[in-house]
PDB file of C-alpha atoms in Angstrom:
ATOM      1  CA  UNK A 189      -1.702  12.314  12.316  1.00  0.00           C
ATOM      2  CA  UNK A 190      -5.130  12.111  11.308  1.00  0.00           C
ATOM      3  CA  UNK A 191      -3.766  12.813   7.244  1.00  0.00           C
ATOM      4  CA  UNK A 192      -1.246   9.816   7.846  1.00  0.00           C
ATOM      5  CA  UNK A 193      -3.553   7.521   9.201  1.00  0.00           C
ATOM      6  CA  UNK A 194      -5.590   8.578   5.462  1.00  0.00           C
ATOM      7  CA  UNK A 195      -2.626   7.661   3.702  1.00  0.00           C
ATOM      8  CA  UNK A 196      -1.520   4.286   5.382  1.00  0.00           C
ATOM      9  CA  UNK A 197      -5.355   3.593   4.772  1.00  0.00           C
ATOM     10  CA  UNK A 198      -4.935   3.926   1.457  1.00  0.00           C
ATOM     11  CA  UNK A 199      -2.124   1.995   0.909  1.00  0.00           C
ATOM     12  CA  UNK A 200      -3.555  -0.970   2.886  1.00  0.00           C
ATOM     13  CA  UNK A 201      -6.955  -0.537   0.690  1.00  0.00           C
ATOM     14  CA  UNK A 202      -4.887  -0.814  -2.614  1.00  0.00           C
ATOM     15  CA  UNK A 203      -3.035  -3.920  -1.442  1.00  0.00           C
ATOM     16  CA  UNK A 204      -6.403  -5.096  -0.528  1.00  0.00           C
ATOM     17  CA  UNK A 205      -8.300  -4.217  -3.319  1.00  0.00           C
ATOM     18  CA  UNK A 206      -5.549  -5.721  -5.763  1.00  0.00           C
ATOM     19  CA  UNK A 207      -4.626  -8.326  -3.395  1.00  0.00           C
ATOM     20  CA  UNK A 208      -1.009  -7.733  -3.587  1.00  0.00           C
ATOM     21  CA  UNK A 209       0.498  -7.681   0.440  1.00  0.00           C
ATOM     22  CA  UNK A 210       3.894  -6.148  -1.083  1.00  0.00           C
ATOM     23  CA  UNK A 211       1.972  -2.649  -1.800  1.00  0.00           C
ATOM     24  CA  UNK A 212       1.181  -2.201   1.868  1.00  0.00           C
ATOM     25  CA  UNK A 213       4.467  -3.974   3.347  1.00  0.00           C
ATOM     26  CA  UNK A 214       6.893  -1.386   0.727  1.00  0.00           C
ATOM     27  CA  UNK A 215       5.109   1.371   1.855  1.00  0.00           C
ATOM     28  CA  UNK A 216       4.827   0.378   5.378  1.00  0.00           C
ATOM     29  CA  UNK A 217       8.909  -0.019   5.462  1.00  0.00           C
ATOM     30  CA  UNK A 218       9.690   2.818   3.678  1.00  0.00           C
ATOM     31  CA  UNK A 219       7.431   4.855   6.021  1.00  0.00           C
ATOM     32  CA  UNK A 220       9.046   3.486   9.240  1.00  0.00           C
ATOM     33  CA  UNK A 221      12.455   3.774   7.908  1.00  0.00           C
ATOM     34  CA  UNK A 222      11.958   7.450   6.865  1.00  0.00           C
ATOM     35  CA  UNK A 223      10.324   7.974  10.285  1.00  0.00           C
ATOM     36  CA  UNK A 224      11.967   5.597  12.670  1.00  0.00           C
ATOM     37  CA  UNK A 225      14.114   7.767  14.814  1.00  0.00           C
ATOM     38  CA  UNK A 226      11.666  10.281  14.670  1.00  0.00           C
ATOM     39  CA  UNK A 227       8.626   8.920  15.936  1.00  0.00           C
ATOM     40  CA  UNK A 228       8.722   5.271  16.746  1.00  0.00           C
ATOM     41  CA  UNK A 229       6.403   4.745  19.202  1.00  0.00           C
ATOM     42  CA  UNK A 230       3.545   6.700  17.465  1.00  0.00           C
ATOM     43  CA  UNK A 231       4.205   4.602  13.930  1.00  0.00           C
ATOM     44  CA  UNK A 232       3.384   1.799  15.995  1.00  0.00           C
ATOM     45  CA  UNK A 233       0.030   3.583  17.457  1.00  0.00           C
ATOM     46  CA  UNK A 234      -0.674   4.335  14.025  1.00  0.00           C
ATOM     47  CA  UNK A 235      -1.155   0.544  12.553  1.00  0.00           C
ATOM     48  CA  UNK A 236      -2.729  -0.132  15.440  1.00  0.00           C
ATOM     49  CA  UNK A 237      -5.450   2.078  15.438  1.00  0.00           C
ATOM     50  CA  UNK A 238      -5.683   0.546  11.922  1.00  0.00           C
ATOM     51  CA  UNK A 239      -6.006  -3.089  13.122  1.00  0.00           C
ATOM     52  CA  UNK A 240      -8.868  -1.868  15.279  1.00  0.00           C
ATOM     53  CA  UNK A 241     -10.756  -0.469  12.854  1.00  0.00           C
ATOM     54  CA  UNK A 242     -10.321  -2.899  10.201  1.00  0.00           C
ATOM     55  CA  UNK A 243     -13.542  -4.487  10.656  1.00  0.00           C
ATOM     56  CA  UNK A 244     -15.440  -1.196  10.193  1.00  0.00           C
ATOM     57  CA  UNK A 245     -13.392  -0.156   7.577  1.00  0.00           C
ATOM     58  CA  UNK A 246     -13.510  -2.916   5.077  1.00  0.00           C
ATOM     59  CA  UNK A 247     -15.801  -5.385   3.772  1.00  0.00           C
ATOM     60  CA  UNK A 248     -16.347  -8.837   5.591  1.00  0.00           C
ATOM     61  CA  UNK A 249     -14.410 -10.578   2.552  1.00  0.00           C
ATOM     62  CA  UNK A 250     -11.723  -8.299   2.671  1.00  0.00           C
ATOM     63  CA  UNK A 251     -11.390  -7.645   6.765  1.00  0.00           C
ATOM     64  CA  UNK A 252      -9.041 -11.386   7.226  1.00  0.00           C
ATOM     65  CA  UNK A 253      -6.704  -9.745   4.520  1.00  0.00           C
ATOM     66  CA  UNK A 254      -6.488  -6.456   5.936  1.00  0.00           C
ATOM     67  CA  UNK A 255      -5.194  -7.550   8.794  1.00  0.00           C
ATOM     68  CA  UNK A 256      -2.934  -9.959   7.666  1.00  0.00           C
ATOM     69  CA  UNK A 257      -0.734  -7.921   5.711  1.00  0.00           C
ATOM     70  CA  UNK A 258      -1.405  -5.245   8.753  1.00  0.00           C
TER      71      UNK A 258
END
């Protein structure tokens, strides 16, 4: 879980860092799509531990845009 949250963080810090929302949002629906019936509930977990850690994880400038495409 741990790995996956690495990867979704990277995904969201690319969007971010090129300020493109449809880098996160692709991955984001491909990943719940390939997972969905799998593990639902815990894909859910997993942005949301994001959300809560967005302030600590990204700069003030680019926390607001974190967690809007989040």
């Amino acid at each position: 879980m741990f790995q996956d949250i690495l990867y979704n963080f990277s995904f969201l810090t690319t969007a971010v860092n090129l300020q493109d929302e449809n880098i996160f949002s692709n991955y984001a629906v491909w990943l719940f799509e390939l997972l969905c019936n799998l593990m639902k509930d815990q894909m859910v977990d997993h942005y949301h531990v994001l959300l809560v850690f967005t302030d600590e994880l990204f700069n003030s400038e680019q926390v607001d845009l974190a967690k809007s495409y989040l």
